[in-house]
mmCIF file of N, CA and C in Angstrom:
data_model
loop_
_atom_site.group_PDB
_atom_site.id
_atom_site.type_symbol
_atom_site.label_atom_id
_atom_site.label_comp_id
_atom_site.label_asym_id
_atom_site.label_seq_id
_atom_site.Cartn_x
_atom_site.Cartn_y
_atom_site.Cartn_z
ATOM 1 N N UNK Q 1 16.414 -18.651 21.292
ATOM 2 C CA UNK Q 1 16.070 -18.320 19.926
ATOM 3 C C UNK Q 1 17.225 -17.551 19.288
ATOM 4 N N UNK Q 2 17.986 -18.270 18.083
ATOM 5 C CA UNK Q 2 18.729 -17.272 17.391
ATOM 6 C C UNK Q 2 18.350 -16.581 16.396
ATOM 7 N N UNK Q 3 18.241 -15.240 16.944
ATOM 8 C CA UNK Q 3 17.515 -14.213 16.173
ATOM 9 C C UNK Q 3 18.160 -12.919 15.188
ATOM 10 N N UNK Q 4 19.698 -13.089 15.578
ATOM 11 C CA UNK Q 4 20.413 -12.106 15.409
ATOM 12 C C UNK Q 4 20.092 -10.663 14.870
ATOM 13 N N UNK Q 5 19.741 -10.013 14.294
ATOM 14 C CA UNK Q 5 19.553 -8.852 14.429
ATOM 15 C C UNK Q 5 18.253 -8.171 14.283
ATOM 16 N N UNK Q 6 17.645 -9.261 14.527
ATOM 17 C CA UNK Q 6 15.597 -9.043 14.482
ATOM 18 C C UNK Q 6 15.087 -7.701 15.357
ATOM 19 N N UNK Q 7 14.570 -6.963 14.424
ATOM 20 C CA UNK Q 7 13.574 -5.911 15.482
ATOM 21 C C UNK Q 7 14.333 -4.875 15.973
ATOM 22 N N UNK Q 8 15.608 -5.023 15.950
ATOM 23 C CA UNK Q 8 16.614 -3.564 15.778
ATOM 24 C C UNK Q 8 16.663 -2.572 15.196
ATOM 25 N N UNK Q 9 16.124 -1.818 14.912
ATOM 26 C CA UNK Q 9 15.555 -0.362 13.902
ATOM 27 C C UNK Q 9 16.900 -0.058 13.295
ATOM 28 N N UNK Q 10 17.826 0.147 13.646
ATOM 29 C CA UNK Q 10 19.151 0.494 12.598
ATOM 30 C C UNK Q 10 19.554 -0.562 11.935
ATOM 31 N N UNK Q 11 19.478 -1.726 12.441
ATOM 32 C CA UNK Q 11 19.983 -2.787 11.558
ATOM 33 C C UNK Q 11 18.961 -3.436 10.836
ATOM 34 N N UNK Q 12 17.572 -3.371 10.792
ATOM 35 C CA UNK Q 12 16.491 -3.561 9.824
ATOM 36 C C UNK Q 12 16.710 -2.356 9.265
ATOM 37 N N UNK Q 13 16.912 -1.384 9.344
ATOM 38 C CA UNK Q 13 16.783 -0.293 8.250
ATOM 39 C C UNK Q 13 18.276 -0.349 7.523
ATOM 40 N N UNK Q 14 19.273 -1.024 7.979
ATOM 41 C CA UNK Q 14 20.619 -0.941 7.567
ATOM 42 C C UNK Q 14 20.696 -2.249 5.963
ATOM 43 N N UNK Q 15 19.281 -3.161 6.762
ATOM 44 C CA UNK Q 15 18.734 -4.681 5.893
ATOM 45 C C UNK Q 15 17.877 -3.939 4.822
ATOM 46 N N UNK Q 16 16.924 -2.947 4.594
ATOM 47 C CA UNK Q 16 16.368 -2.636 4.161
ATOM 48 C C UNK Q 16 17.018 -1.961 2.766
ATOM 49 N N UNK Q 17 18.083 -0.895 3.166
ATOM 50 C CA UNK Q 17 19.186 -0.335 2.500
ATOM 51 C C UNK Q 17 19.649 -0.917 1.592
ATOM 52 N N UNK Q 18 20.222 -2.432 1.610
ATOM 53 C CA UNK Q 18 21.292 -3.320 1.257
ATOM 54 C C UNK Q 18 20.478 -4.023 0.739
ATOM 55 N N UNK Q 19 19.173 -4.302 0.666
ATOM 56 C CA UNK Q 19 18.207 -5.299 -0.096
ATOM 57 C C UNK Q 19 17.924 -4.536 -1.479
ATOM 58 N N UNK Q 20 17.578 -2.932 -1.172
ATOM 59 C CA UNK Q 20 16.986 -2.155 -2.177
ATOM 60 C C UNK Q 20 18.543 -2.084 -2.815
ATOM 61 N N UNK Q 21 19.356 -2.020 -2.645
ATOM 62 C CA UNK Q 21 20.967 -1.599 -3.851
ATOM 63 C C UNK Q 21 20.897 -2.960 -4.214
ATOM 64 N N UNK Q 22 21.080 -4.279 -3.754
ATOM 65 C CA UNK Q 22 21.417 -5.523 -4.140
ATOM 66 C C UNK Q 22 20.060 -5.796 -5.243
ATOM 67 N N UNK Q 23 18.736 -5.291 -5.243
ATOM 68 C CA UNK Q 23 17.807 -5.226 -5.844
ATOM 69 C C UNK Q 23 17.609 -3.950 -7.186
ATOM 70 N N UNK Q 24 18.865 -3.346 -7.004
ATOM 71 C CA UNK Q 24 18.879 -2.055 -8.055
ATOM 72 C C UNK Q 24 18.108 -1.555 -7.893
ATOM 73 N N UNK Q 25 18.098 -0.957 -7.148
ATOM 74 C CA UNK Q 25 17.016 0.396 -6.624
ATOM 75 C C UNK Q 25 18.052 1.080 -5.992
ATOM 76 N N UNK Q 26 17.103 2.590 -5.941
ATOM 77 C CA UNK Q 26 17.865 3.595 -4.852
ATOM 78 C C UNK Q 26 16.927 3.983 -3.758
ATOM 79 N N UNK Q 27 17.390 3.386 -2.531
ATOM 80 C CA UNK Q 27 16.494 3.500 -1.740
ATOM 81 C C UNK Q 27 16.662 5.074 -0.809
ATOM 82 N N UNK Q 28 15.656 5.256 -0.249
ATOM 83 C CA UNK Q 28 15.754 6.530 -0.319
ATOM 84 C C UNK Q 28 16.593 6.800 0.705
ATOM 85 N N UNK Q 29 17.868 8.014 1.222
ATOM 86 C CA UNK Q 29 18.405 7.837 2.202
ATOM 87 C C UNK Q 29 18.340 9.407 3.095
ATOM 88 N N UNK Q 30 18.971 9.181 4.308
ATOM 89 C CA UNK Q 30 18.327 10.321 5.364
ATOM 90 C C UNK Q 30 19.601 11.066 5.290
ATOM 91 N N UNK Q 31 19.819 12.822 5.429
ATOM 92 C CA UNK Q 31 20.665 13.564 5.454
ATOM 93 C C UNK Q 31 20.027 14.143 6.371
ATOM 94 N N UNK Q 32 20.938 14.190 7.475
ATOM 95 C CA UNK Q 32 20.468 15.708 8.600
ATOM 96 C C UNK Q 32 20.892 15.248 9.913
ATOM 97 N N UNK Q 33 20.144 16.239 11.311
ATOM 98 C CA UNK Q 33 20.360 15.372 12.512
ATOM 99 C C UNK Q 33 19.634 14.531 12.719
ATOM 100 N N UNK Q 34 20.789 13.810 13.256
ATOM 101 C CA UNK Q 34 19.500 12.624 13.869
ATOM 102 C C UNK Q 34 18.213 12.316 14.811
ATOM 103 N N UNK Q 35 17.868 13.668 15.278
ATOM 104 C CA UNK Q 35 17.359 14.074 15.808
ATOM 105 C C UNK Q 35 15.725 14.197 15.112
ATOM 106 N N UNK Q 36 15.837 13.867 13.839
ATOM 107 C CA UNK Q 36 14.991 14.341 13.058
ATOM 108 C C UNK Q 36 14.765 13.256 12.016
ATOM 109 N N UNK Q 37 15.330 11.983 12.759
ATOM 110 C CA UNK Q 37 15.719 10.850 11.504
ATOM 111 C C UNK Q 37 14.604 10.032 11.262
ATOM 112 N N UNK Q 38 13.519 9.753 10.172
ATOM 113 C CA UNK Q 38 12.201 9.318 10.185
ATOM 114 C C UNK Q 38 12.358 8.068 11.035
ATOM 115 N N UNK Q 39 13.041 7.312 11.671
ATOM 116 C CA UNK Q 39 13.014 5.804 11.927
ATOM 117 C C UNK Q 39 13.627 6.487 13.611
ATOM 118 N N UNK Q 40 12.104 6.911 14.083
ATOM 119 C CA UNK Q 40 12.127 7.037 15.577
ATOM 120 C C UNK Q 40 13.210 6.551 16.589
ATOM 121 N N UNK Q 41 13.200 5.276 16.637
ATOM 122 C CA UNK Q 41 13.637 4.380 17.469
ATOM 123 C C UNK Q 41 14.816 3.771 16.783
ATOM 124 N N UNK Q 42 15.534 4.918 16.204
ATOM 125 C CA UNK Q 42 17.135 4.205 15.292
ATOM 126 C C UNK Q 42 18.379 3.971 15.938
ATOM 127 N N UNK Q 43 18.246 4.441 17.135
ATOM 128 C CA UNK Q 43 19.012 4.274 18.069
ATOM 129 C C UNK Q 43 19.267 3.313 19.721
ATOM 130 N N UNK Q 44 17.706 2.411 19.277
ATOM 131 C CA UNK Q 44 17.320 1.816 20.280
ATOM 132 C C UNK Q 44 18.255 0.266 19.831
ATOM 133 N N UNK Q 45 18.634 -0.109 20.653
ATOM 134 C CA UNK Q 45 18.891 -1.879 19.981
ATOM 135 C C UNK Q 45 18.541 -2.921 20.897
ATOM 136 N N UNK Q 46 17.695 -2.474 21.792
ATOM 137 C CA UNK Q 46 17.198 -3.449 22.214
ATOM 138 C C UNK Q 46 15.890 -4.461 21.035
ATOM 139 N N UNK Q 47 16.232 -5.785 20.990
ATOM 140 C CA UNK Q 47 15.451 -6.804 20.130
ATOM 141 C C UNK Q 47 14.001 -6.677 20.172
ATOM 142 N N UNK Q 48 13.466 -6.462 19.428
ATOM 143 C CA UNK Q 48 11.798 -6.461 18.925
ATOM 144 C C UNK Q 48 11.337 -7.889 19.062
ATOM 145 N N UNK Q 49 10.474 -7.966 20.099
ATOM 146 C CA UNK Q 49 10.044 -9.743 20.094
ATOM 147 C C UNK Q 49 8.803 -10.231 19.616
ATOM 148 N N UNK Q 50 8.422 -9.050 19.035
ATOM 149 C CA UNK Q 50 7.415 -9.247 17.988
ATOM 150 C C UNK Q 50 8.162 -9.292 16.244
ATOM 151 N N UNK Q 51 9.055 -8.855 16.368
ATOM 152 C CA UNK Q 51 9.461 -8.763 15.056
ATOM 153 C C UNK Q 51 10.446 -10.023 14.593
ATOM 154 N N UNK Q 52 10.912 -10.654 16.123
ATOM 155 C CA UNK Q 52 11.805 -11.765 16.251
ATOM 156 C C UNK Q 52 10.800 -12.612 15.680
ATOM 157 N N UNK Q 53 9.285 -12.937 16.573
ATOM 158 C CA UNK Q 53 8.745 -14.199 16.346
ATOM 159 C C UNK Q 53 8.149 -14.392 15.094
ATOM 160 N N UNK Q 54 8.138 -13.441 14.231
ATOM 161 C CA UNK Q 54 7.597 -13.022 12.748
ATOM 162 C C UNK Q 54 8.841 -14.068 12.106
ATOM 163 N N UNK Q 55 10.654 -13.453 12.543
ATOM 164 C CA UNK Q 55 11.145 -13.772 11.577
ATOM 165 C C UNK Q 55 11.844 -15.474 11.872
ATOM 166 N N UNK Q 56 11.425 -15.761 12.746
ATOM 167 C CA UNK Q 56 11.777 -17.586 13.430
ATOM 168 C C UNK Q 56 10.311 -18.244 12.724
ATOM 169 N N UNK Q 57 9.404 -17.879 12.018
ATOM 170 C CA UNK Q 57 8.639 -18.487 11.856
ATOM 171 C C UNK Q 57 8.855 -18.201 9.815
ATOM 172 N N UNK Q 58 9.112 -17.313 9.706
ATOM 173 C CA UNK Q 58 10.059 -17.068 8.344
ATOM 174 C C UNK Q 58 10.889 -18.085 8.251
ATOM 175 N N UNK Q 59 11.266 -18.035 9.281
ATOM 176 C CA UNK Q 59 13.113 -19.444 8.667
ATOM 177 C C UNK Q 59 12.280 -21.002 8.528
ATOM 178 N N UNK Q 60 11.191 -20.852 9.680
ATOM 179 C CA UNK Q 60 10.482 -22.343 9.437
ATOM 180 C C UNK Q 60 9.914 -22.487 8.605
ATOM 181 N N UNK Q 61 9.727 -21.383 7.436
ATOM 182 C CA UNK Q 61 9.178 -21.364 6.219
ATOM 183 C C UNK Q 61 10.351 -21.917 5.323
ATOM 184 N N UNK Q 62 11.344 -21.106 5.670
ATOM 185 C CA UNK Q 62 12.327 -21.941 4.000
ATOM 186 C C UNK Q 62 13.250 -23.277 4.783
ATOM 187 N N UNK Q 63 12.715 -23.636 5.537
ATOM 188 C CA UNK Q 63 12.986 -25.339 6.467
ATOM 189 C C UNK Q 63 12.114 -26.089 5.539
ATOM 190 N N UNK Q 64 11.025 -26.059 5.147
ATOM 191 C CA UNK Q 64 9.360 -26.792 4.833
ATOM 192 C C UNK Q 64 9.874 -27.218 3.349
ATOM 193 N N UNK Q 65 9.371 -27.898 3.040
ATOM 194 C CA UNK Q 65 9.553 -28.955 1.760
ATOM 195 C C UNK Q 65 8.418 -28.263 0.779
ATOM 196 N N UNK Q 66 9.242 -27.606 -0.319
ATOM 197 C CA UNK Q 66 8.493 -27.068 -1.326
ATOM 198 C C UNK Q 66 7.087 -27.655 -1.671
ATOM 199 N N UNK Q 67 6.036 -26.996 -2.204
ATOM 200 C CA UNK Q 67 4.936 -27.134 -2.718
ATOM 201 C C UNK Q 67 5.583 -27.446 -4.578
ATOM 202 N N UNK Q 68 6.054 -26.329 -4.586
ATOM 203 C CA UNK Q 68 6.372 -25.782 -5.863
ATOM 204 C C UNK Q 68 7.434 -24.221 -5.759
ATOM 205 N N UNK Q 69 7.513 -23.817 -6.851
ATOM 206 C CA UNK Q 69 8.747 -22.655 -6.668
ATOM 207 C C UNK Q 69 7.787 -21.513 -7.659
ATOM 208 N N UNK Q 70 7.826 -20.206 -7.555
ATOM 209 C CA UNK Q 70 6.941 -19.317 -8.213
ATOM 210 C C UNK Q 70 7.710 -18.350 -8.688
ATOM 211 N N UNK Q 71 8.276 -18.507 -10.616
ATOM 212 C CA UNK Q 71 8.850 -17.389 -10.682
ATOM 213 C C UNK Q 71 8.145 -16.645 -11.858
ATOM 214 N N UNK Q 72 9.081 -15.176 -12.013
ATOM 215 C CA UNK Q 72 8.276 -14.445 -13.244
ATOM 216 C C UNK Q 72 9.385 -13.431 -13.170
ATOM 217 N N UNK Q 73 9.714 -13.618 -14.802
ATOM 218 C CA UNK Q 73 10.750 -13.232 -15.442
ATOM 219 C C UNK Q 73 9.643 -12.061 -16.442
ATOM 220 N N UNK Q 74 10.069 -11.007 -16.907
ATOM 221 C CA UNK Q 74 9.768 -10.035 -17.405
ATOM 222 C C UNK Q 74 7.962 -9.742 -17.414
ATOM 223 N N UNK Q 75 7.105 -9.801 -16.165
ATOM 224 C CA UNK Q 75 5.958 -10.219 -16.510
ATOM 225 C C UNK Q 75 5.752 -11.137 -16.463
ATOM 226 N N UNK Q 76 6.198 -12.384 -16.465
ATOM 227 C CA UNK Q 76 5.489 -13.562 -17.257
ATOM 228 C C UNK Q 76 5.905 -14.734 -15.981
ATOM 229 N N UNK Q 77 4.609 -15.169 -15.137
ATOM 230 C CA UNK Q 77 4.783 -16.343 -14.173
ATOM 231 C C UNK Q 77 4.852 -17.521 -14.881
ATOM 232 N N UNK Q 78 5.728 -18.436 -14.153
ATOM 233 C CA UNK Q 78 5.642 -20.065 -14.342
ATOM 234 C C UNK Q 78 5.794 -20.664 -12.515
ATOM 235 N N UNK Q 79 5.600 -21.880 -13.152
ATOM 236 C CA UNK Q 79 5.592 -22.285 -11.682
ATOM 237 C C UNK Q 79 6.751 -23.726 -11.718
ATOM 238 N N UNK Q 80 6.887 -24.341 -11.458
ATOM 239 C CA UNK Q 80 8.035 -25.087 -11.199
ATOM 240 C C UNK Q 80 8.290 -26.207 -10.185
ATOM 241 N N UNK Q 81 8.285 -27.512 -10.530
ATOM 242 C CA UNK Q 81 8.532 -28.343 -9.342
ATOM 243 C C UNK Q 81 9.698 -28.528 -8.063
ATOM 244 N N UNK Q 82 10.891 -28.194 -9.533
ATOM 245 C CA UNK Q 82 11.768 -28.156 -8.107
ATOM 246 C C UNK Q 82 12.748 -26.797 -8.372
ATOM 247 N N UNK Q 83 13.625 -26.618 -7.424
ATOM 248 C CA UNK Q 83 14.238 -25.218 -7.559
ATOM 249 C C UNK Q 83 15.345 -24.921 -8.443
ATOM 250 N N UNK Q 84 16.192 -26.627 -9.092
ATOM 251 C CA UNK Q 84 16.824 -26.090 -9.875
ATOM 252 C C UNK Q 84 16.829 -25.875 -10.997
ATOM 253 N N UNK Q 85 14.825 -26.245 -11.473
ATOM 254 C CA UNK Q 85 14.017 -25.659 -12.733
ATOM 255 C C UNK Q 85 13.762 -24.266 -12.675
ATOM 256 N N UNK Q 86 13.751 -23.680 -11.183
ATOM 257 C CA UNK Q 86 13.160 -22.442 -11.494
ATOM 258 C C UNK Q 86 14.456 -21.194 -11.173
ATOM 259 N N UNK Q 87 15.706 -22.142 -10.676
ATOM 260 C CA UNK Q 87 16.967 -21.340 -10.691
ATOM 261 C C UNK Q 87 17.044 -20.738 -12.304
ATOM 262 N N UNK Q 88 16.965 -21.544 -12.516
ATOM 263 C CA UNK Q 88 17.943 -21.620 -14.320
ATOM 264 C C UNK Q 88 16.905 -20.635 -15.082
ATOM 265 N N UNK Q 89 15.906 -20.902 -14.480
ATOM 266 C CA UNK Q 89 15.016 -19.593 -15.536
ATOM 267 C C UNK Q 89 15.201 -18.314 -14.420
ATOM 268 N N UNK Q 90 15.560 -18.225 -13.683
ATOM 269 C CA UNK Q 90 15.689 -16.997 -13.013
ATOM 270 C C UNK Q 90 17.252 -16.274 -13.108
ATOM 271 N N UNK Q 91 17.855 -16.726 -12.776
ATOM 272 C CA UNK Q 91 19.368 -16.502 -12.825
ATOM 273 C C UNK Q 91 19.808 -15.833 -13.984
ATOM 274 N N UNK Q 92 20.710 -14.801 -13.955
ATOM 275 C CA UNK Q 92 20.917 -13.876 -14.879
ATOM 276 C C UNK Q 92 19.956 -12.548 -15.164
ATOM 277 N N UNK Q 93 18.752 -13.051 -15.187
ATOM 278 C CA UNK Q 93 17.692 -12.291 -15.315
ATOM 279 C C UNK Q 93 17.178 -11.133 -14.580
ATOM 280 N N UNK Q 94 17.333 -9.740 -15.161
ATOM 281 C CA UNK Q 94 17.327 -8.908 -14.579
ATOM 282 C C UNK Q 94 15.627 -8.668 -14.348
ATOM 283 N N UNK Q 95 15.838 -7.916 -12.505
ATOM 284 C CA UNK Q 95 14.259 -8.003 -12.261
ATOM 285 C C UNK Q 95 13.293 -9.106 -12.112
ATOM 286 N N UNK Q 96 13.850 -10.497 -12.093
ATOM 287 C CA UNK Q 96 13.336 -11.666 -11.664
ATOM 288 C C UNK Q 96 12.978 -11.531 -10.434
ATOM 289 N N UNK Q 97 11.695 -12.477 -9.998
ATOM 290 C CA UNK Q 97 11.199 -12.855 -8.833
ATOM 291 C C UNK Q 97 10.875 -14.453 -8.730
ATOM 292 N N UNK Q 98 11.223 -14.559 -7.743
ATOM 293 C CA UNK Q 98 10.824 -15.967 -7.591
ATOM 294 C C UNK Q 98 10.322 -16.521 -6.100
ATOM 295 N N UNK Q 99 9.647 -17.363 -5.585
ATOM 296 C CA UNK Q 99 9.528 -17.691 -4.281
ATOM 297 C C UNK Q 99 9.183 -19.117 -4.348
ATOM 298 N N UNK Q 100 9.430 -19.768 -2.831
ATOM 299 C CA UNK Q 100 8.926 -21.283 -2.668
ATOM 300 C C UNK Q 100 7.624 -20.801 -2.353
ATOM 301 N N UNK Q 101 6.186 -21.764 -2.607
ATOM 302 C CA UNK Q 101 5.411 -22.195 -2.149
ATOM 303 C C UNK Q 101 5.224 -23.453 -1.210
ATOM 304 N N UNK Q 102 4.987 -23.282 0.126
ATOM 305 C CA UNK Q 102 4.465 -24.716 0.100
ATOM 306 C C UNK Q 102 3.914 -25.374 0.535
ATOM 307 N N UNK Q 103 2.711 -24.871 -0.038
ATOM 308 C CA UNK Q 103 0.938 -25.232 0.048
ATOM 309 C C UNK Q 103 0.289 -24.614 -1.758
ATOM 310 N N UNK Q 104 -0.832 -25.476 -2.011
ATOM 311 C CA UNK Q 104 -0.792 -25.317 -3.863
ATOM 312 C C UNK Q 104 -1.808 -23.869 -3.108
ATOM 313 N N UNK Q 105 -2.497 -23.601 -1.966
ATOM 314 C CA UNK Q 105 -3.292 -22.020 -1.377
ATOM 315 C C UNK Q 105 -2.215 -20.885 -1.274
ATOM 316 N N UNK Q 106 -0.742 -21.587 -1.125
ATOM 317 C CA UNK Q 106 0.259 -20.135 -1.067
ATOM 318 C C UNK Q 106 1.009 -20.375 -2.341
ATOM 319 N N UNK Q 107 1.100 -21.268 -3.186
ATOM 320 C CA UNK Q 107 1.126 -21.073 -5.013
ATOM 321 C C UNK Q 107 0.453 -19.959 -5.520
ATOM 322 N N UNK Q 108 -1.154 -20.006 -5.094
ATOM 323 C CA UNK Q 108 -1.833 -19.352 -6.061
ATOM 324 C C UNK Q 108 -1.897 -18.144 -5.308
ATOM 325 N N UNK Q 109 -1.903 -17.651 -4.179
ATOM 326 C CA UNK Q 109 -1.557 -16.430 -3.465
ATOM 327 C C UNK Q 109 -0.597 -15.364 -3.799
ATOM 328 N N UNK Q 110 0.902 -16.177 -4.207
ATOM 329 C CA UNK Q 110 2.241 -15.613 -4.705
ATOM 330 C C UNK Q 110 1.602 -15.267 -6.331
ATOM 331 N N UNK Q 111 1.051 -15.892 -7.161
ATOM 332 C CA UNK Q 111 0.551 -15.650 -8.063
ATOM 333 C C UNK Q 111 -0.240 -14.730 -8.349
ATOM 334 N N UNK Q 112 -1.131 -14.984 -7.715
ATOM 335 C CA UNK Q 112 -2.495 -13.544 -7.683
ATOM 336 C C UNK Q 112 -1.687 -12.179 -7.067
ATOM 337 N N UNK Q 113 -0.907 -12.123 -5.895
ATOM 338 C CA UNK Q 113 -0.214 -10.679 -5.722
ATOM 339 C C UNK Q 113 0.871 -10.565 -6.872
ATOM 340 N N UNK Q 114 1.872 -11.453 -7.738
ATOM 341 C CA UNK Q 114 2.301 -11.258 -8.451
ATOM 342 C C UNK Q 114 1.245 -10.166 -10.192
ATOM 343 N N UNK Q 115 -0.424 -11.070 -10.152
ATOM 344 C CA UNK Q 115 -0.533 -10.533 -10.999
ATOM 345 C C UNK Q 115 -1.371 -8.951 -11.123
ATOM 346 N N UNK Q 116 -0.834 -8.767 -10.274
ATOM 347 C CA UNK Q 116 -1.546 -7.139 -10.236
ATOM 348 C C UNK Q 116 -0.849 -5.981 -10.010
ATOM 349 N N UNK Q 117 0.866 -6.740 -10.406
ATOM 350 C CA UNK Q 117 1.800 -5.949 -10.272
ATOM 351 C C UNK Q 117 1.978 -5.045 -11.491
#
């Protein structure tokens, strides 16, 4: 299984970091010893094989042949047949979300948690 850095507590929290800045946010960060660093096990690197088989079944998700594509630009969902309808309304757009569906039960799922945001 190529898993590369699955379930590693410094390098999921290093992924976590780099998602929230690339997402414009400030994510919150740790000053002190490490001794005291909220992410217990930040120093462990042995692979999480629970956290591996979570994310090999993630990748077989964006393998799968779209349902549809789910985005929402300021508030406002659309849904979309193929992705380079729902690129073009996403792109540029600050604070866009978008995801594949693909099942019309995980369309309306991405939708319903979208609308109670």
């Amino acid at each position: 299984m190529e898993s590369g850095h699955v379930g590693v507590a410094g390098n999921e929290r290093c992924d976590e970091i780099a998602t929230a800045f690339a997402d414009g946010k400030n994510p919150a960060l740790y000053s002190g010893p490490i001794e005291k660093y909220p992410v217990s096990d930040i120093l462990d690197i042995n692979e999480n094989t629970e956290v591996a088989k979570t994310k090999s079944s993630s990748k077989s998700h964006s393998r799968a042949k779209a349902y549809s594509y789910v985005s929402m630009v300021n508030g406002r969902i659309q849904t979309h047949q193929t992705w380079n309808e729902c690129e073009a309304r996403v792109k540029g757009a600050g604070g866009a979300k978008f995801k594949k569906a693909i099942s019309a039960r995980q369309e309306k799922e991405i939708i319903a948690g979208w609308s109670h945001e």
